[in-house]
PDB file of C-alpha atoms in Angstrom:
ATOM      1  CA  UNK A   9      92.489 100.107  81.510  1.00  0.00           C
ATOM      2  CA  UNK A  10      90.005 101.733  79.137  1.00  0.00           C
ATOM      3  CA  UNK A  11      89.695  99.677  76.375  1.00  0.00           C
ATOM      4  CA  UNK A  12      87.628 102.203  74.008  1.00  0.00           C
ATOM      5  CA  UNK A  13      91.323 103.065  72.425  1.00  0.00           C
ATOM      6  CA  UNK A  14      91.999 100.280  70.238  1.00  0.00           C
ATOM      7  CA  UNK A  15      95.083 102.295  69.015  1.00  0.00           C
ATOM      8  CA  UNK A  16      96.970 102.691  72.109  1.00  0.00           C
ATOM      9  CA  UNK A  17      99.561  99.606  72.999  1.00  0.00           C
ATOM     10  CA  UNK A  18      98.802  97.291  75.942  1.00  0.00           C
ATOM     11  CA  UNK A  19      99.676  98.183  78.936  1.00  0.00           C
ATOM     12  CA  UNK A  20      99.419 101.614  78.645  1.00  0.00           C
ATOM     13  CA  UNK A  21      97.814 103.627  81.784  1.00  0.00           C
ATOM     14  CA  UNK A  22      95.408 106.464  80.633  1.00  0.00           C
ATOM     15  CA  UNK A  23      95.267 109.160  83.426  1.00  0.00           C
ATOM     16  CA  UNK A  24      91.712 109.397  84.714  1.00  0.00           C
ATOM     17  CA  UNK A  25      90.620 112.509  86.575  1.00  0.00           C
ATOM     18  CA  UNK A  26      87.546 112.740  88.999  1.00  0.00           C
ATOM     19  CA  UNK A  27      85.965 116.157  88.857  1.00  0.00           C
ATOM     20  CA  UNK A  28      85.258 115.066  92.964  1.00  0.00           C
ATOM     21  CA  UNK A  29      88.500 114.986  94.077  1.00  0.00           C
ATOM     22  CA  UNK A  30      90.516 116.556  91.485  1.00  0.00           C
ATOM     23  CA  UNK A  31      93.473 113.934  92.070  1.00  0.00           C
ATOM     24  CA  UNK A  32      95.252 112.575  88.998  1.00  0.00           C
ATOM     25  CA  UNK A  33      95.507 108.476  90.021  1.00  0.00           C
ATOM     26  CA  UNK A  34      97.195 105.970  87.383  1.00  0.00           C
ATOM     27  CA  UNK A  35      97.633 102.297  88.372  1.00  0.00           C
ATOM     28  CA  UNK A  36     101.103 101.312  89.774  1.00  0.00           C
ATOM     29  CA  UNK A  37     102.200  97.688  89.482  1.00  0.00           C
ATOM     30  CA  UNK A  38     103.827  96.403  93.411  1.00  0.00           C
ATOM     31  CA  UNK A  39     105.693  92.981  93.540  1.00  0.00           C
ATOM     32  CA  UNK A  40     106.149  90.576  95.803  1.00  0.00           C
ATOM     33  CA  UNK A  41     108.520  87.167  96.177  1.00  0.00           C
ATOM     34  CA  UNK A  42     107.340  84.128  96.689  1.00  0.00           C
ATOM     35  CA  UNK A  43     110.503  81.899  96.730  1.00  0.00           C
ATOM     36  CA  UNK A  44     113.891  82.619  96.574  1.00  0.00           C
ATOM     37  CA  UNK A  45     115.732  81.774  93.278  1.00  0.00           C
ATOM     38  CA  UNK A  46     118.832  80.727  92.714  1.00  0.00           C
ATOM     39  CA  UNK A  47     120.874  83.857  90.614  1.00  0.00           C
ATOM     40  CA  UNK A  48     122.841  83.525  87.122  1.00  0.00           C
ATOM     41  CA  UNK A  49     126.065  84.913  87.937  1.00  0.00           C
ATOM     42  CA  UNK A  50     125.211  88.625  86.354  1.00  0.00           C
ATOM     43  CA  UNK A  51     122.845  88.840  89.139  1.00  0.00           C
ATOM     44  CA  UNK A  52     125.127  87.824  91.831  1.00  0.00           C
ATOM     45  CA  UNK A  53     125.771  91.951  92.832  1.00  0.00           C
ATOM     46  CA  UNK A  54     124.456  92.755  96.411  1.00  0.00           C
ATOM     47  CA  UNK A  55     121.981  95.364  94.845  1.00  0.00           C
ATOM     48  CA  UNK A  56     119.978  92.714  93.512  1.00  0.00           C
ATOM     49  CA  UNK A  57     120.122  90.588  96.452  1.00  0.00           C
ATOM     50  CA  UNK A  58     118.523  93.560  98.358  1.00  0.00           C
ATOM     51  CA  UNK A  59     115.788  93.662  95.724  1.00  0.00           C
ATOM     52  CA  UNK A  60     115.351  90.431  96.445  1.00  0.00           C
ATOM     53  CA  UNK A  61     115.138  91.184 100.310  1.00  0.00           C
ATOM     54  CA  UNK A  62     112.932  94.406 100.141  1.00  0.00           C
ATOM     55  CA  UNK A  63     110.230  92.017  97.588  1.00  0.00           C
ATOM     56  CA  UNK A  64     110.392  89.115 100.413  1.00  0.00           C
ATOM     57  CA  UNK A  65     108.997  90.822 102.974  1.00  0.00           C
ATOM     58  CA  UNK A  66     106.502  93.441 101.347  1.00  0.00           C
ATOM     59  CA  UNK A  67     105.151  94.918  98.388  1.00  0.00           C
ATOM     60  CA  UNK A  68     107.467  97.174  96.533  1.00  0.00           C
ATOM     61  CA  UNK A  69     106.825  99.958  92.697  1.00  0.00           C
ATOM     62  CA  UNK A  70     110.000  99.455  90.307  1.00  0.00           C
ATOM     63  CA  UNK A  71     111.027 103.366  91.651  1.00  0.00           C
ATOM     64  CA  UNK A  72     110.889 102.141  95.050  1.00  0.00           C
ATOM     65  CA  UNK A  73     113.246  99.218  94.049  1.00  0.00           C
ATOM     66  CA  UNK A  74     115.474 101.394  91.795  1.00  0.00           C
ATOM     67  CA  UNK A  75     115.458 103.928  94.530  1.00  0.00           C
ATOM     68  CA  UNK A  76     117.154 100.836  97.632  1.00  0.00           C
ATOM     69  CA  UNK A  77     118.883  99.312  95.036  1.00  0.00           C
ATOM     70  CA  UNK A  78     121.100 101.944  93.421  1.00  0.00           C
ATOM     71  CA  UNK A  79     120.517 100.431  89.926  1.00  0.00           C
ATOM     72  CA  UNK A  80     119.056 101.808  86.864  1.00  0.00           C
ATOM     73  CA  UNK A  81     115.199 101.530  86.426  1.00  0.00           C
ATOM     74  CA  UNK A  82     115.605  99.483  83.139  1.00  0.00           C
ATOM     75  CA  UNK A  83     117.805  97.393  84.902  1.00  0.00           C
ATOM     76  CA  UNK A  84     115.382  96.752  87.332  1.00  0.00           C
ATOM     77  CA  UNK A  85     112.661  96.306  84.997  1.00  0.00           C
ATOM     78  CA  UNK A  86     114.486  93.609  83.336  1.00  0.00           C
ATOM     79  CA  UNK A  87     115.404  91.879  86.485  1.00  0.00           C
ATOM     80  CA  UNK A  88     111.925  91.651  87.655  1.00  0.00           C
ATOM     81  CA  UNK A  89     111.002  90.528  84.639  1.00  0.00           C
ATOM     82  CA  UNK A  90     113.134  87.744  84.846  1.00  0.00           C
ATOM     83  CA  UNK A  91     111.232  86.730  88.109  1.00  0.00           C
ATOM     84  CA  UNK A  92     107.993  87.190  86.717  1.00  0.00           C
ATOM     85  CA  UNK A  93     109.144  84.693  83.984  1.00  0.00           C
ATOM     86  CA  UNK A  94     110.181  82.248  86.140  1.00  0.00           C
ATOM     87  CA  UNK A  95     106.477  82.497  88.191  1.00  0.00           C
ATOM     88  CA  UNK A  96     108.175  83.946  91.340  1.00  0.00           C
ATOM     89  CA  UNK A  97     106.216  87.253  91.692  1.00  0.00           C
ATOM     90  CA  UNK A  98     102.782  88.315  92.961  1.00  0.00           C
ATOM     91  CA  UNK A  99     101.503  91.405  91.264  1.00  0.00           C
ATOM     92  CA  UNK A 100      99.039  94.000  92.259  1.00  0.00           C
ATOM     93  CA  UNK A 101      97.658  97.192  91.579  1.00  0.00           C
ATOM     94  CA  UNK A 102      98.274 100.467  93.724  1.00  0.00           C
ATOM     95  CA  UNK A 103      96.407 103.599  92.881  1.00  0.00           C
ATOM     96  CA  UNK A 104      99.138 106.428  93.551  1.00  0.00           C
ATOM     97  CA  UNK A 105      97.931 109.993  93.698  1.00  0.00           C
ATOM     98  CA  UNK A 106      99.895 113.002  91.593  1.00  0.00           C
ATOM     99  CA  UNK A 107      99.798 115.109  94.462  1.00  0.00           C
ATOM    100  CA  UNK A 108     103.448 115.588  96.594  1.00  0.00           C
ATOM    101  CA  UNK A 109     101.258 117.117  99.160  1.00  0.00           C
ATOM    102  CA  UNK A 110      99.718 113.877  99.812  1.00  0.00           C
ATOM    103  CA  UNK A 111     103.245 112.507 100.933  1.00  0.00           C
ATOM    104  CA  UNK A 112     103.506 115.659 103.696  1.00  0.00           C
ATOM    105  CA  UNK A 113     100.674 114.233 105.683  1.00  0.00           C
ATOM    106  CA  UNK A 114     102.509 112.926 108.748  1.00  0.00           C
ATOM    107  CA  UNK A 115     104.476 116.266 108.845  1.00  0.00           C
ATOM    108  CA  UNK A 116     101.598 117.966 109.068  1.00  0.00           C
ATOM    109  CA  UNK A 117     100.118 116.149 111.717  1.00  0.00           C
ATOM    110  CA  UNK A 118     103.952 116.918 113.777  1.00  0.00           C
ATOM    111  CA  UNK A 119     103.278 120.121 113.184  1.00  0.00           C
ATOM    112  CA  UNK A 120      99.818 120.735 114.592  1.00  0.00           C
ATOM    113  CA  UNK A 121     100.953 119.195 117.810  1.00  0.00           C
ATOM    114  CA  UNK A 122     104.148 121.118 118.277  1.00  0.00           C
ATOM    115  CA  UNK A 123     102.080 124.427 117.506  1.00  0.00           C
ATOM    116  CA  UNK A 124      99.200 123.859 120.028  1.00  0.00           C
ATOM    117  CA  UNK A 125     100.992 122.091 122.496  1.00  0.00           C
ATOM    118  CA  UNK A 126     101.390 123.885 126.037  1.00  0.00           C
ATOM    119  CA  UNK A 127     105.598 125.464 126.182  1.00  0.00           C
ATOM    120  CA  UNK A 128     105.554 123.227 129.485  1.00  0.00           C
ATOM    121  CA  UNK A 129     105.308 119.779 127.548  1.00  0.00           C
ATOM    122  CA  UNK A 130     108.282 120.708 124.855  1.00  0.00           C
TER     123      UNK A 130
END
């Protein structure tokens, strides 16, 4: 976080821009569970027991949670607030690029090998 902007709130992520690679990045919080709480019966909905399952076994964004879960970001938000309250979250930083080219890479790679393979192997 650049902290020559006294003016701007906490916690907000200035874009930086590398004249190298000419990606946009910004820092992405992931979370992780470390123990299993016990739920306050407006939690007790399946979608936020599979939030609960997708942050036990791996590192997860808030989209990527609001995305399995079905809910509403801000309802997310607050519910992993709640867990970060109660000290049951690990946080770290992901750099995530701007580019939705950067997400075709795998496709590309299909590609290549269906083009330049022999007809006899397809």
């Amino acid at each position: 976080m650049n902290t020559d902007y006294a003016a701007l709130p906490y916690r907000v992520a200035i874009l930086t821009w590398s004249p190298t690679n000419k990606v946009s990045r910004w820092p992405m919080k992931e979370y992780r569970l470390t123990g299993w709480p016990e739920l306050a019966p407006p939690f007790h909905r399946t979608a936020y027991r599979r939030i609960l399952s997708d942050m036990s076994h791996r590192f997860v964004t808030l989209p990527q949670l609001a995305d399995t879960s079905g809910l509403r970001r801000q309802d997310v938000r607050s519910f992993v607030e709640m867990l970060d309250a109660r000290g049951l979250l690990i946080e770290r930083e992901s750099v995530v690029t701007e580019s939705l080219f950067g997400s075709l890479g795998p496709l590309g790679g299909w590609l290549r090998r269906a083009i330049s393979s022999p007809p006899q192997s397809r």
